[in-house]
Coordinates of C-alpha atoms in Angstrom, one line a residue:
X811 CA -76.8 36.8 -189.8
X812 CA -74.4 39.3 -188.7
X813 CA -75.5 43.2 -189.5
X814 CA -72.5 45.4 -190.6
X815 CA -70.7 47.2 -188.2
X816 CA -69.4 50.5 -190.5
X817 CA -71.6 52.8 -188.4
X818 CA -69.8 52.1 -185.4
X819 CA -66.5 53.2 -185.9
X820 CA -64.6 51.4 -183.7
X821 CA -64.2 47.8 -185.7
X822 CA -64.7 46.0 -182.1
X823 CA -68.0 46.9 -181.8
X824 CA -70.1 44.8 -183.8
X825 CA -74.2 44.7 -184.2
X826 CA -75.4 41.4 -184.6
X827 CA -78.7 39.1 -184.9
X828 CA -79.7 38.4 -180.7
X829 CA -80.3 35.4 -182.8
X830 CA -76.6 35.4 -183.5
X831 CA -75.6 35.7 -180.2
X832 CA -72.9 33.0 -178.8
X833 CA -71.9 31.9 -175.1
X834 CA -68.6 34.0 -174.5
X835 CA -69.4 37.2 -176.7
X836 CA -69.8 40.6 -174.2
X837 CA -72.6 42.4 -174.9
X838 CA -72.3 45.9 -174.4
X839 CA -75.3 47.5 -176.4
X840 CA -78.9 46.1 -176.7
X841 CA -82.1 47.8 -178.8
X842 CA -84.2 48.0 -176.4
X843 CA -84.2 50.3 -172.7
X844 CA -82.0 48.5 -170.1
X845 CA -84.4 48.9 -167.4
X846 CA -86.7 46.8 -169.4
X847 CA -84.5 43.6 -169.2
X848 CA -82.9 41.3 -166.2
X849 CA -79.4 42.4 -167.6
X850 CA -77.2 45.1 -165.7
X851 CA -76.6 48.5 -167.2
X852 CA -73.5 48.8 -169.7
X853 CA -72.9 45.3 -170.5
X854 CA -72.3 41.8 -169.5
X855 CA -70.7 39.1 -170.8
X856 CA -73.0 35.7 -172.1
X857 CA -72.2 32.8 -169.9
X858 CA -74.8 30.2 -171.0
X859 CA -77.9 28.9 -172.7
X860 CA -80.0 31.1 -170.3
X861 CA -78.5 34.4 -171.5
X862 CA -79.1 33.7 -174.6
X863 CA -82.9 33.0 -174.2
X864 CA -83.4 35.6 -172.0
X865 CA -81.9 38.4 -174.2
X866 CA -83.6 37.0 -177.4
X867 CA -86.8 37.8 -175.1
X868 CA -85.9 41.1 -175.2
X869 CA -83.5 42.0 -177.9
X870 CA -83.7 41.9 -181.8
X871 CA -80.5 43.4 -182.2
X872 CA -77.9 43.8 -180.5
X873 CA -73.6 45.4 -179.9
X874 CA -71.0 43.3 -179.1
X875 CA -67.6 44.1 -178.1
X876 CA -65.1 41.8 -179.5
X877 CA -62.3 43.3 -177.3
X878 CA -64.2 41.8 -174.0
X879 CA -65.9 38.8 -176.0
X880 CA -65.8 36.5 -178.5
X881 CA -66.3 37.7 -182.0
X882 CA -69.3 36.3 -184.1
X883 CA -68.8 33.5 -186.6
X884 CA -67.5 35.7 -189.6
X885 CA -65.0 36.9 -188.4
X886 CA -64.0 33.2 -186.6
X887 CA -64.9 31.1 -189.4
X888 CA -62.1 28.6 -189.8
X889 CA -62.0 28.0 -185.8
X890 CA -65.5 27.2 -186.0
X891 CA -65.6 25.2 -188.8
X892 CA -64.8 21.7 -187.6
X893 CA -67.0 22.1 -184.5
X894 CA -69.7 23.3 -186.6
X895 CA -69.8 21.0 -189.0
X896 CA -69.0 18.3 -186.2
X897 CA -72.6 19.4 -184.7
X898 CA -74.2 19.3 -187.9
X899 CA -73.4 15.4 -188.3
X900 CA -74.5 14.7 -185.1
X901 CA -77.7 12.4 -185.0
X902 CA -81.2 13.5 -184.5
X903 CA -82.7 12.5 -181.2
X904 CA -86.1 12.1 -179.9
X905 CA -87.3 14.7 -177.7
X906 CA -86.8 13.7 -174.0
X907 CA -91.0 14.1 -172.3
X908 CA -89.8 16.7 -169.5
X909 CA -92.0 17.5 -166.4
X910 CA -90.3 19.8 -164.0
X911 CA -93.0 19.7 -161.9
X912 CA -92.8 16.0 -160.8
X913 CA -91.2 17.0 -157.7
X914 CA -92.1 19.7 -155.5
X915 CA -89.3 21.2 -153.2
X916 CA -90.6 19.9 -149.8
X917 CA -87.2 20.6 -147.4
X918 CA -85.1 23.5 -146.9
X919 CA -81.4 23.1 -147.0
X920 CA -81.0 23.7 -143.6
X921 CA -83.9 21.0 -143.2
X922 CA -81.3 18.4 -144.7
X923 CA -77.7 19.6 -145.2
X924 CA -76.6 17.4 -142.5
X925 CA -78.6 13.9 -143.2
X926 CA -77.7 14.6 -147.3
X927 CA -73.7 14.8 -146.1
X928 CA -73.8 11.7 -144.0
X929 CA -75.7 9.9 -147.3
X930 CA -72.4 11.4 -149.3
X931 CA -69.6 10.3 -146.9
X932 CA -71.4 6.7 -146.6
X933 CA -71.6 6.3 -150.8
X934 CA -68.1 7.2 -150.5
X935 CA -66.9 4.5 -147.6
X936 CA -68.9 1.9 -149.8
X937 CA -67.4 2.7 -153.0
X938 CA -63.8 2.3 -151.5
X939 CA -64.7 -0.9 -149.5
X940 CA -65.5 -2.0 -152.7
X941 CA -62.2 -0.9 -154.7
X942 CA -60.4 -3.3 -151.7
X943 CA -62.9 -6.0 -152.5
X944 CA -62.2 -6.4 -156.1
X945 CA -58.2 -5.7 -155.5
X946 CA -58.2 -8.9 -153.3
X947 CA -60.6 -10.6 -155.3
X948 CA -63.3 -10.8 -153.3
X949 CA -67.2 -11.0 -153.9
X950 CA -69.1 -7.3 -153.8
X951 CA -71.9 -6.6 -151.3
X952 CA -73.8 -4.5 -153.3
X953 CA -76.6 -4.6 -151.2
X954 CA -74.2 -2.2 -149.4
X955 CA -75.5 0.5 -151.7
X956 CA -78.9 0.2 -151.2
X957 CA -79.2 2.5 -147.8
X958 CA -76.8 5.3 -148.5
X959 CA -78.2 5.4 -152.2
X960 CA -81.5 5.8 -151.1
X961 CA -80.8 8.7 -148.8
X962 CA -78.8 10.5 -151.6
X963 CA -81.8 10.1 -153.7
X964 CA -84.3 11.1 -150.7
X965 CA -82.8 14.0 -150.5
X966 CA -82.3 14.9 -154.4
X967 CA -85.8 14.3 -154.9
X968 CA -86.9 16.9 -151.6
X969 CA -84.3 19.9 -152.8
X970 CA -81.6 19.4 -155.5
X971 CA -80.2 22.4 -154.3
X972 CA -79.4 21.0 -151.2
X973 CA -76.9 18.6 -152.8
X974 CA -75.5 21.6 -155.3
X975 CA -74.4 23.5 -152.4
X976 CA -73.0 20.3 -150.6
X977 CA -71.2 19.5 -153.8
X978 CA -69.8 23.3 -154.5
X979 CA -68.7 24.4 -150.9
X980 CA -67.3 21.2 -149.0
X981 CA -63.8 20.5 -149.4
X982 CA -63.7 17.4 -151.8
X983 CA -63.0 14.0 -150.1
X984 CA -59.8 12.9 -150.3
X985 CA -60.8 9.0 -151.4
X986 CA -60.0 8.6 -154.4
X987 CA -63.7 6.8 -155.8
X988 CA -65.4 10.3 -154.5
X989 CA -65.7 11.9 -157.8
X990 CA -68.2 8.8 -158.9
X991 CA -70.2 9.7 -155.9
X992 CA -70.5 13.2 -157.2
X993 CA -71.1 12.3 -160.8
X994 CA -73.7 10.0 -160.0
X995 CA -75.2 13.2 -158.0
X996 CA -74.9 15.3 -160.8
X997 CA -76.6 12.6 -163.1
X998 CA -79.4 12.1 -160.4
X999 CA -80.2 16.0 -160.3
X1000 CA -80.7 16.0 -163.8
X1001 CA -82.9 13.3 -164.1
X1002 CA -85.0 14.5 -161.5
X1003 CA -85.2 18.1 -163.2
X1004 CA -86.8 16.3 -166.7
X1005 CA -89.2 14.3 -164.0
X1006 CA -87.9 10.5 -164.0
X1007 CA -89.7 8.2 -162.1
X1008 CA -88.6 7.7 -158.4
X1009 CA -87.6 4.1 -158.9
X1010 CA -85.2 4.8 -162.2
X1011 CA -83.7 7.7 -160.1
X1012 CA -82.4 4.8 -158.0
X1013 CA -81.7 2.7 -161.0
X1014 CA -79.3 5.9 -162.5
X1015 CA -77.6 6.5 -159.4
X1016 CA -76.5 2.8 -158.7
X1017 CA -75.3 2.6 -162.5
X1018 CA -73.3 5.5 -161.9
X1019 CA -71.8 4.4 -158.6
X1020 CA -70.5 1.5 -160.4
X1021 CA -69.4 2.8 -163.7
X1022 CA -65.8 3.0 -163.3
X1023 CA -66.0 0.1 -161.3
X1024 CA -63.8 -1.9 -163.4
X1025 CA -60.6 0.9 -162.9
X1026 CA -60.3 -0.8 -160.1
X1027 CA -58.2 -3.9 -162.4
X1028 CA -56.3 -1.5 -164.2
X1029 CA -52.6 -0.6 -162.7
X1030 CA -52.9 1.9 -160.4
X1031 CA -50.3 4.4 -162.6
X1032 CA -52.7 4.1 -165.3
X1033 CA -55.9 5.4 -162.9
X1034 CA -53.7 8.1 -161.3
X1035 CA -51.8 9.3 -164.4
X1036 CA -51.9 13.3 -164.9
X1037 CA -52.7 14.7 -168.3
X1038 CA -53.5 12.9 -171.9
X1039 CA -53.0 9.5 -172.5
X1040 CA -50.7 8.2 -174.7
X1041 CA -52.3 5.8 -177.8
X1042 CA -51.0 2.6 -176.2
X1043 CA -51.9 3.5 -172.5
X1044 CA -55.9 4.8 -174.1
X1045 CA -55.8 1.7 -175.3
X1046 CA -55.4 0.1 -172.0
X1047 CA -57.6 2.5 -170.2
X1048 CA -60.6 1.8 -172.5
X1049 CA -60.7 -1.6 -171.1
X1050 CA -62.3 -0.8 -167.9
X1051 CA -65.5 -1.5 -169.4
X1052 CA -65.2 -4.2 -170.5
X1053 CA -63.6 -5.4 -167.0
X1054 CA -66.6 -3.7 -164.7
X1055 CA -68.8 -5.9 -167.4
X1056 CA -67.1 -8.9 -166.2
X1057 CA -67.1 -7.9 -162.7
X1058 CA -71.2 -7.3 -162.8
X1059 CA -71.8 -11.0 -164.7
X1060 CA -70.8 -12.5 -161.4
X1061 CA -74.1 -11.0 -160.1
X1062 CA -77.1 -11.8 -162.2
X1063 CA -79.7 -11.0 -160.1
X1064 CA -78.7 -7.2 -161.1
X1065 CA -80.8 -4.6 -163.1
X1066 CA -80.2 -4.7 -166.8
X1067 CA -80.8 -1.1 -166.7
X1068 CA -77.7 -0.5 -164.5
X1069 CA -75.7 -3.2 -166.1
X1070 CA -76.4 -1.0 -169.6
X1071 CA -75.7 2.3 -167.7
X1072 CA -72.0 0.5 -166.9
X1073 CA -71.4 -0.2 -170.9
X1074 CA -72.3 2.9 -172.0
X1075 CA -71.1 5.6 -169.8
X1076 CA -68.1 6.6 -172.4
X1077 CA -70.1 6.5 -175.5
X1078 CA -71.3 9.8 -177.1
X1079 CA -74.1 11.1 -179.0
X1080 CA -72.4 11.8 -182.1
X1081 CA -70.7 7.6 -181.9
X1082 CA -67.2 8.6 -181.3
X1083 CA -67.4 7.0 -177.7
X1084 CA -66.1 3.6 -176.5
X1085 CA -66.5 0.6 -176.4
X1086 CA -69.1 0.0 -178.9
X1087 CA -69.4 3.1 -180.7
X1088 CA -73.6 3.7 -179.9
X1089 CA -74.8 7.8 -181.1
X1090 CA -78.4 9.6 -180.6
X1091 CA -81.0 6.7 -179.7
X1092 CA -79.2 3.6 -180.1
X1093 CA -77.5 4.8 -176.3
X1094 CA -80.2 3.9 -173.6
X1095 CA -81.9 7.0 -171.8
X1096 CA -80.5 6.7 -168.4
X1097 CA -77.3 6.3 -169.5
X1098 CA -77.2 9.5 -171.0
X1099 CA -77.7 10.9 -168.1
X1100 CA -74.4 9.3 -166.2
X1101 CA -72.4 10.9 -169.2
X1102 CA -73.6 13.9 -168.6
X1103 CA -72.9 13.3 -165.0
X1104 CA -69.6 12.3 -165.4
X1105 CA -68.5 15.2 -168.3
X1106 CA -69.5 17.9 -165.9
X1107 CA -67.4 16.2 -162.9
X1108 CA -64.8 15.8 -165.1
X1109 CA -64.9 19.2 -165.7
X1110 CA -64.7 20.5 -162.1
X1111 CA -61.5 17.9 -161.7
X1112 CA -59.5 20.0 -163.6
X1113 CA -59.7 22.8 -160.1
X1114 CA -56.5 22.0 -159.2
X1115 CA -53.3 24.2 -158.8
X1116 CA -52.4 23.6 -162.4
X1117 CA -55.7 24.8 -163.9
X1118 CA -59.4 26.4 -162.2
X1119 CA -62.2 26.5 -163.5
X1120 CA -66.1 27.3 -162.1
X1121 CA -68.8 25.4 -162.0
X1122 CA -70.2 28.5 -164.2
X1123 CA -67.3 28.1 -166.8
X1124 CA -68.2 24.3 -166.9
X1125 CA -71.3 24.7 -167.6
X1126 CA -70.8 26.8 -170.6
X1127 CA -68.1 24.3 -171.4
X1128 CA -70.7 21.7 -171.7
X1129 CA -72.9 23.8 -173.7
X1130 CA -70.4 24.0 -176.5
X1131 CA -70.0 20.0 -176.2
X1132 CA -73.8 20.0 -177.0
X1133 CA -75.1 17.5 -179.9
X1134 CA -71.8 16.2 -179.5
X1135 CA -71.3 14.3 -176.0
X1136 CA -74.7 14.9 -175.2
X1137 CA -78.3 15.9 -176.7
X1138 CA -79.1 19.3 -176.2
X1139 CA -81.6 19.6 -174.1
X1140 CA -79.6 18.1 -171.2
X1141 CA -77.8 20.9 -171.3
X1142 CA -80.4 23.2 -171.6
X1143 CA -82.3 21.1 -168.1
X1144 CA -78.8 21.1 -166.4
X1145 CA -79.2 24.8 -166.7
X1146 CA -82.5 25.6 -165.6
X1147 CA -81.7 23.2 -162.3
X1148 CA -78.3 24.8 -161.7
X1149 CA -78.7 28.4 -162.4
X1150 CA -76.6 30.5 -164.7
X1151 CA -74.6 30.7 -161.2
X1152 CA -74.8 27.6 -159.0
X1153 CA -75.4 28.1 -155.2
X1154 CA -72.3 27.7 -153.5
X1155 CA -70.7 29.9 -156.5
X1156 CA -68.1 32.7 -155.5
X1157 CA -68.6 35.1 -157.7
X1158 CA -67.3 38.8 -158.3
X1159 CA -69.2 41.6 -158.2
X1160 CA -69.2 44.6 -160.3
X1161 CA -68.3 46.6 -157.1
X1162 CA -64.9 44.5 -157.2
X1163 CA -66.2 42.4 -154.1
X1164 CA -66.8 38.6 -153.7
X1165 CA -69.7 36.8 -153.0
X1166 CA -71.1 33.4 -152.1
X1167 CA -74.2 32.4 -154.0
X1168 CA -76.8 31.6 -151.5
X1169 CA -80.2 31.4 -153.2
X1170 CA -81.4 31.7 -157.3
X1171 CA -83.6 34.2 -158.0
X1172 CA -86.9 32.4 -159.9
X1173 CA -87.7 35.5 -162.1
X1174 CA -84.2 36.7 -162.6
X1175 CA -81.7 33.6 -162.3
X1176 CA -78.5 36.7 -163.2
X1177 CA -79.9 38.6 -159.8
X1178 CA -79.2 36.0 -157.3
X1179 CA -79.3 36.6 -153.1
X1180 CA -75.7 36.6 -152.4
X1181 CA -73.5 36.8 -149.1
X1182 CA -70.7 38.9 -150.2
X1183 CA -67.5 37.7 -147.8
X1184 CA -64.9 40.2 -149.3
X1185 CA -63.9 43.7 -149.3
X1186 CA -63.2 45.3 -153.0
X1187 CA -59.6 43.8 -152.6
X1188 CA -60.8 40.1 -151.8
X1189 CA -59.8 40.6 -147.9
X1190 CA -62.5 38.6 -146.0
X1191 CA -64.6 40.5 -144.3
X1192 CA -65.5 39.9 -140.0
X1193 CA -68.9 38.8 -141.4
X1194 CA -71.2 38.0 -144.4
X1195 CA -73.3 40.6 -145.7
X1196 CA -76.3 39.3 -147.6
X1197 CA -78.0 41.1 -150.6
X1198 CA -80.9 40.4 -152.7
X1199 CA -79.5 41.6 -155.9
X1200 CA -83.1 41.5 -157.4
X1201 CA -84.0 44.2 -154.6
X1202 CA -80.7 46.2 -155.8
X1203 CA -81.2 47.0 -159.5
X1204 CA -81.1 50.5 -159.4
X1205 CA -77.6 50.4 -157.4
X1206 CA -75.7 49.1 -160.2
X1207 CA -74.4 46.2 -157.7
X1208 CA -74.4 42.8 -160.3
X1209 CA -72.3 39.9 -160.7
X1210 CA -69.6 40.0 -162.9
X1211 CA -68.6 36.5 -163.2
X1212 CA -67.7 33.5 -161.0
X1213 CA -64.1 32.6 -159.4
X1214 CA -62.3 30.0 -158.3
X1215 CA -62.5 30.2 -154.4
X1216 CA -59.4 28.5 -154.1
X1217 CA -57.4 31.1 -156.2
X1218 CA -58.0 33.6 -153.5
X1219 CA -57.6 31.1 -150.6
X1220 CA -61.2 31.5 -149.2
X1221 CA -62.5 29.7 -146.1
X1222 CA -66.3 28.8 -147.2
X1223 CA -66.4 26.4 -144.2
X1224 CA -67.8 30.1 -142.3
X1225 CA -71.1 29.9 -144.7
X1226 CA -72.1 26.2 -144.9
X1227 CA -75.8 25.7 -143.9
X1228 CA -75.2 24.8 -140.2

């Protein structure tokens, strides 16, 4: 509950609840000695779920300012009403069993950067052989999928991060059936974080791979088109599920489990998803997982020239779509694998410089080792220059936020693990 704000004087600075504290408000005052927390000294803005836990750690109260921030909910009520309310409704779900010890980290990146990109491009190939296939009317190999899906999951299960900084600092492929490949990455990751079994880390990524499978029947203006639907052409879109159903019956010697991830990857947690409508429990475990896959990609589509966003910004995108495309705790998993910023972020730093994110920080995940590439006026610099920004507290050095790389036309081919 929200503490008045009449000793301040300045109506923009408001004390609230760290209980009360929301993704996108600035903090610029806590109750307790700086030095004592992770956070940097005069303020920072919440970017996630993290923040949030960390600073309620630490913090019972705390100063916002609503100039830099978002304001707390009383002074937002009617734009939060509907998504409130819309959360509320949601369903209750079972608690997902998480083990995030299942898997030890047993390569380094540079172990298996190069293997994990070869398993990428090869998924891709596959997936486009297979968009010709079904155009022509041919039969699908999907035995095709067997050896580069099990390398992309051999080397999810070794280091996820491995195939976070593939995702975040190679140019995108061109092929048009790439962003399934990275969705069913993204899914993978996440299911490997909670501790799924080996075997259904296979299952999930196949059923990903083939999700949008059935696009491939719809007209080719409808697949490509640019910004929202219109009712009639939704319509039409919707039916790729049911087509990809049609197209899997013609192989029944196919895993239920990936035939159900294929139906369900549009539904939603709280039932306004297609084609059937499922929410909460009725929509099978694994398929959550390819939703959530397939929001977040969909997400880091939108960095084009017409509108950029981070993989930090998505990420507290999906927070806010939590309990309503997803169950929380995904979220909250997706998070704890990712980092509050990714490696293979560029982020800014408080010195005005940019950085590459090159390794999370365990204790600290806002103090990450960075390779900062710019000068204070985003010139690229002759070489990297890597900091621990956990060794640097006392320098004031911390990152601000993350950027779009492409909005200052940076060359991260230089950094790659090579």
């Amino acid at each position: 509950m929200p503490v008045t704000d009449s000793h301040n004087h300045q109506s923009h600075l408001v004390e609230i609840s760290a209980n009360d504290v929301l993704v996108g408000m600035y903090v610029s005052e806590i109750d307790c000695a700086w030095s004592k927390t992770p956070f940097s000294l005069g303020g920072f803005h919440v970017r996630g779920a993290d923040d949030i836990q960390i600073l309620q750690k630490y913090c019972r109260v705390v100063t916002i300012d609503t100039q830099r921030g978002a304001e707390p909910p009383r002074r937002r009520k009617s734009n939060i009403t509907i998504l409130s309310s819309a959360r509320r409704r949601a369903p209750a779900t079972a608690a997902m069993k998480v083990n995030r010890d299942t898997y030890p980290v047993t390569h380094s990146i540079k172990q298996q950067i190069d293997k994990a990109s070869q398993a990428f491009v090869d998924t891709v190939a596959v997936l486009e052989s297979f968009a010709v296939s079904i155009r022509l009317g041919e039969r699908l190999p999907l035995d095709a999928l067997d050896a580069p899906v099990d390398a992309l999951v051999r080397a999810i299960v070794a280091n996820p991060q491995t195939l976070i900084w593939l995702l975040l600092t190679e140019a995108k492929p061109a092929e048009p059936n790439a962003y399934c490949v990275r969705a069913a990455v993204w899914a993978t990751l996440l299911a490997r974080q909670v501790g799924v079994n080996r075997d259904e880390l296979t299952v999930l990524c196949k059923g990903a791979l083939l999700a949008d499978i059935g696009l491939h029947l719809l007209p080719e203006r409808l697949v490509n088109k640019r910004g929202p639907f219109r009712k009639k052409e939704y319509l039409a879109y919707r039916k790729h599920v049911d087509f990809g159903m049609e197209l899997l019956k013609q192989y029944p010697g196919l895993e239920d489990k990936i035939v159900r991830i294929v139906r369900c990857h549009h539904e939603r947690h709280d039932g306004r998803g297609f084609p059937r409508g499922l929410r909460g429990d009725q929509i099978p475990v694994l398929a959550r997982f390819a939703i959530f896959g397939y929001c977040f990609e969909r997400l880091l589509l939108t960095n084009d020239k017409r509108r950029s966003i981070s993989p930090a910004k998505a990420i507290s995108r999906l927070y806010k779509q939590r309990e309503l495309k997803f169950p929380e705790q995904l979220i909250v998993e997706f998070i704890h694998v990712m980092g509050m910023y990714p490696l293979g972020t560029v982020v800014q730093l408080s010195s005005g410089e940019l950085a590459l994110v090159l390794e999370k920080n365990s204790s600290n995940r806002l103090q990450p080792r960075i390779a900062i590439i710019t000068d204070k006026l985003a010139k690229p610099l002759s070489g990297p220059r890597v900091v621990d920004l956990a060794g640097k507290a006392d320098s004031g050095l911390a990152v601000v936020g993350s950027v779009d790389p492409a909005r200052f036309k940076l060359d991260l081919a230089p950094y790659r693990f090579r």
